Amino acid sequence: MLGQVALADVADDEINFLIGSIESSGCVFVRNGEEHSAKDAADHLRLKYRRGRRYATSAEHFIDRLASKSSWSGKPYFINCPDSKSLRSEDWLTQRLENHRASHIP
């Protein structure tokens, strides 16, 4: 049981890191064809995570099930950053997660 709690804590920390990465990115988040600020995008994903936490038992599940597409329209989310081309949020978040994990290897 303790192992499951520890894994849940790691997942929660990683998910909060990903949401914080969006919030501090300065990028534009495109949802259902409309542009949103990084702060608005982070707030939206926090709400989705709060409501759908049971579907996001890992950071990968969060990306795949909650942070990649609209649950309403099914359209993918995109992130437009000044220093790069438009990326699907799934790709952007996966890269951030991989970099985060690589920098936290014991």
PDB file of C-alpha atoms in Angstrom:
ATOM      1  CA  MET A   1       0.000   0.000   0.000  1.00  0.00           C
ATOM      2  CA  LEU A   2       2.811   2.405   0.850  1.00  0.00           C
ATOM      3  CA  GLY A   3       4.337   1.805  -2.589  1.00  0.00           C
ATOM      4  CA  GLN A   4       1.079   2.792  -4.280  1.00  0.00           C
ATOM      5  CA  VAL A   5       0.918   5.995  -2.238  1.00  0.00           C
ATOM      6  CA  ALA A   6       4.503   6.838  -3.194  1.00  0.00           C
ATOM      7  CA  LEU A   7       3.740   6.231  -6.883  1.00  0.00           C
ATOM      8  CA  ALA A   8       0.627   8.407  -6.641  1.00  0.00           C
ATOM      9  CA  ASP A   9       2.735  11.166  -5.074  1.00  0.00           C
ATOM     10  CA  VAL A  10       5.278  10.935  -7.903  1.00  0.00           C
ATOM     11  CA  ALA A  11       2.502  11.066 -10.511  1.00  0.00           C
ATOM     12  CA  ASP A  12       0.895  14.058  -8.802  1.00  0.00           C
ATOM     13  CA  ASP A  13       4.252  15.864  -8.603  1.00  0.00           C
ATOM     14  CA  GLU A  14       4.978  15.187 -12.278  1.00  0.00           C
ATOM     15  CA  ILE A  15       1.508  16.293 -13.372  1.00  0.00           C
ATOM     16  CA  ASN A  16       1.776  19.489 -11.359  1.00  0.00           C
ATOM     17  CA  PHE A  17       5.212  20.051 -12.907  1.00  0.00           C
ATOM     18  CA  LEU A  18       3.700  19.694 -16.401  1.00  0.00           C
ATOM     19  CA  ILE A  19       0.879  22.109 -15.646  1.00  0.00           C
ATOM     20  CA  GLY A  20       3.386  24.559 -14.169  1.00  0.00           C
ATOM     21  CA  SER A  21       5.542  24.197 -17.286  1.00  0.00           C
ATOM     22  CA  ILE A  22       2.639  25.292 -19.437  1.00  0.00           C
ATOM     23  CA  GLU A  23       1.829  28.176 -17.110  1.00  0.00           C
ATOM     24  CA  SER A  24       5.380  29.551 -17.151  1.00  0.00           C
ATOM     25  CA  SER A  25       6.043  28.827 -20.835  1.00  0.00           C
ATOM     26  CA  GLY A  26       4.819  32.077 -22.348  1.00  0.00           C
ATOM     27  CA  CYS A  27       3.314  29.985 -25.129  1.00  0.00           C
ATOM     28  CA  VAL A  28      -0.160  30.205 -26.624  1.00  0.00           C
ATOM     29  CA  PHE A  29      -2.443  27.230 -26.057  1.00  0.00           C
ATOM     30  CA  VAL A  30      -4.930  26.410 -28.825  1.00  0.00           C
ATOM     31  CA  ARG A  31      -8.058  24.603 -27.719  1.00  0.00           C
ATOM     32  CA  ASN A  32     -10.956  23.968 -30.127  1.00  0.00           C
ATOM     33  CA  GLY A  33      -9.471  26.483 -32.548  1.00  0.00           C
ATOM     34  CA  GLU A  34      -9.305  29.304 -29.987  1.00  0.00           C
ATOM     35  CA  GLU A  35      -6.115  30.753 -28.524  1.00  0.00           C
ATOM     36  CA  HIS A  36      -5.648  30.900 -24.761  1.00  0.00           C
ATOM     37  CA  SER A  37      -2.869  32.304 -22.608  1.00  0.00           C
ATOM     38  CA  ALA A  38      -0.479  29.970 -20.842  1.00  0.00           C
ATOM     39  CA  LYS A  39      -2.123  30.855 -17.513  1.00  0.00           C
ATOM     40  CA  ASP A  40      -5.611  30.122 -18.846  1.00  0.00           C
ATOM     41  CA  ALA A  41      -4.373  26.832 -20.298  1.00  0.00           C
ATOM     42  CA  ALA A  42      -2.837  25.824 -16.969  1.00  0.00           C
ATOM     43  CA  ASP A  43      -6.042  26.730 -15.135  1.00  0.00           C
ATOM     44  CA  HIS A  44      -8.057  24.658 -17.615  1.00  0.00           C
ATOM     45  CA  LEU A  45      -5.789  21.623 -17.176  1.00  0.00           C
ATOM     46  CA  ARG A  46      -5.873  21.971 -13.388  1.00  0.00           C
ATOM     47  CA  LEU A  47      -9.662  21.846 -13.569  1.00  0.00           C
ATOM     48  CA  LYS A  48      -9.592  18.804 -15.860  1.00  0.00           C
ATOM     49  CA  TYR A  49      -7.115  17.088 -13.523  1.00  0.00           C
ATOM     50  CA  ARG A  50      -9.187  17.883 -10.451  1.00  0.00           C
ATOM     51  CA  ARG A  51     -12.304  16.461 -12.092  1.00  0.00           C
ATOM     52  CA  GLY A  52     -10.634  13.535 -13.849  1.00  0.00           C
ATOM     53  CA  ARG A  53      -7.895  12.560 -11.414  1.00  0.00           C
ATOM     54  CA  ARG A  54      -9.045   8.931 -11.422  1.00  0.00           C
ATOM     55  CA  TYR A  55      -8.172   8.743 -15.137  1.00  0.00           C
ATOM     56  CA  ALA A  56      -4.668  10.124 -14.597  1.00  0.00           C
ATOM     57  CA  THR A  57      -2.842   7.628 -12.401  1.00  0.00           C
ATOM     58  CA  SER A  58       0.449   8.549 -14.083  1.00  0.00           C
ATOM     59  CA  ALA A  59       1.857  11.545 -15.918  1.00  0.00           C
ATOM     60  CA  GLU A  60       1.539   9.598 -19.170  1.00  0.00           C
ATOM     61  CA  HIS A  61      -2.157   8.975 -18.484  1.00  0.00           C
ATOM     62  CA  PHE A  62      -2.630  12.667 -17.706  1.00  0.00           C
ATOM     63  CA  ILE A  63      -1.062  13.620 -21.030  1.00  0.00           C
ATOM     64  CA  ASP A  64      -2.977  11.011 -23.011  1.00  0.00           C
ATOM     65  CA  ARG A  65      -6.364  11.188 -21.309  1.00  0.00           C
ATOM     66  CA  LEU A  66      -6.716  14.780 -20.115  1.00  0.00           C
ATOM     67  CA  ALA A  67      -4.125  17.132 -21.616  1.00  0.00           C
ATOM     68  CA  SER A  68      -3.982  16.163 -25.303  1.00  0.00           C
ATOM     69  CA  LYS A  69      -7.437  16.844 -26.648  1.00  0.00           C
ATOM     70  CA  SER A  70     -10.801  18.335 -25.940  1.00  0.00           C
ATOM     71  CA  SER A  71     -13.151  15.982 -24.144  1.00  0.00           C
ATOM     72  CA  TRP A  72     -15.960  17.968 -25.746  1.00  0.00           C
ATOM     73  CA  SER A  73     -14.930  17.993 -29.431  1.00  0.00           C
ATOM     74  CA  GLY A  74     -12.118  15.411 -29.544  1.00  0.00           C
ATOM     75  CA  LYS A  75      -9.890  17.963 -31.306  1.00  0.00           C
ATOM     76  CA  PRO A  76      -6.218  17.914 -30.313  1.00  0.00           C
ATOM     77  CA  TYR A  77      -4.737  20.751 -28.286  1.00  0.00           C
ATOM     78  CA  PHE A  78      -1.776  22.654 -29.728  1.00  0.00           C
ATOM     79  CA  ILE A  79       0.933  24.766 -28.124  1.00  0.00           C
ATOM     80  CA  ASN A  80       2.454  27.645 -30.086  1.00  0.00           C
ATOM     81  CA  CYS A  81       5.703  28.930 -28.618  1.00  0.00           C
ATOM     82  CA  PRO A  82       7.639  31.924 -29.948  1.00  0.00           C
ATOM     83  CA  ASP A  83      10.833  29.890 -30.380  1.00  0.00           C
ATOM     84  CA  SER A  84       9.371  26.858 -32.171  1.00  0.00           C
ATOM     85  CA  LYS A  85       6.713  25.592 -34.510  1.00  0.00           C
ATOM     86  CA  SER A  86       3.224  24.679 -33.360  1.00  0.00           C
ATOM     87  CA  LEU A  87       3.215  21.331 -31.558  1.00  0.00           C
ATOM     88  CA  ARG A  88       0.479  19.054 -30.355  1.00  0.00           C
ATOM     89  CA  SER A  89       0.278  19.427 -26.610  1.00  0.00           C
ATOM     90  CA  GLU A  90       0.847  15.675 -26.320  1.00  0.00           C
ATOM     91  CA  ASP A  91       4.276  16.021 -27.938  1.00  0.00           C
ATOM     92  CA  TRP A  92       5.186  19.191 -26.026  1.00  0.00           C
ATOM     93  CA  LEU A  93       4.203  17.703 -22.660  1.00  0.00           C
ATOM     94  CA  THR A  94       5.883  14.351 -23.351  1.00  0.00           C
ATOM     95  CA  GLN A  95       9.154  16.151 -24.130  1.00  0.00           C
ATOM     96  CA  ARG A  96       8.892  18.189 -20.924  1.00  0.00           C
ATOM     97  CA  LEU A  97       8.213  15.032 -18.914  1.00  0.00           C
ATOM     98  CA  GLU A  98      11.196  13.217 -20.434  1.00  0.00           C
ATOM     99  CA  ASN A  99      13.484  16.189 -19.722  1.00  0.00           C
ATOM    100  CA  HIS A 100      12.155  16.470 -16.163  1.00  0.00           C
ATOM    101  CA  ARG A 101      12.740  12.782 -15.465  1.00  0.00           C
ATOM    102  CA  ALA A 102      16.219  12.873 -17.003  1.00  0.00           C
ATOM    103  CA  SER A 103      17.191  15.773 -14.754  1.00  0.00           C
ATOM    104  CA  HIS A 104      15.922  13.940 -11.653  1.00  0.00           C
ATOM    105  CA  ILE A 105      17.732  10.628 -12.070  1.00  0.00           C
ATOM    106  CA  PRO A 106      19.306   9.697  -8.720  1.00  0.00           C
TER     107      PRO A 106
END
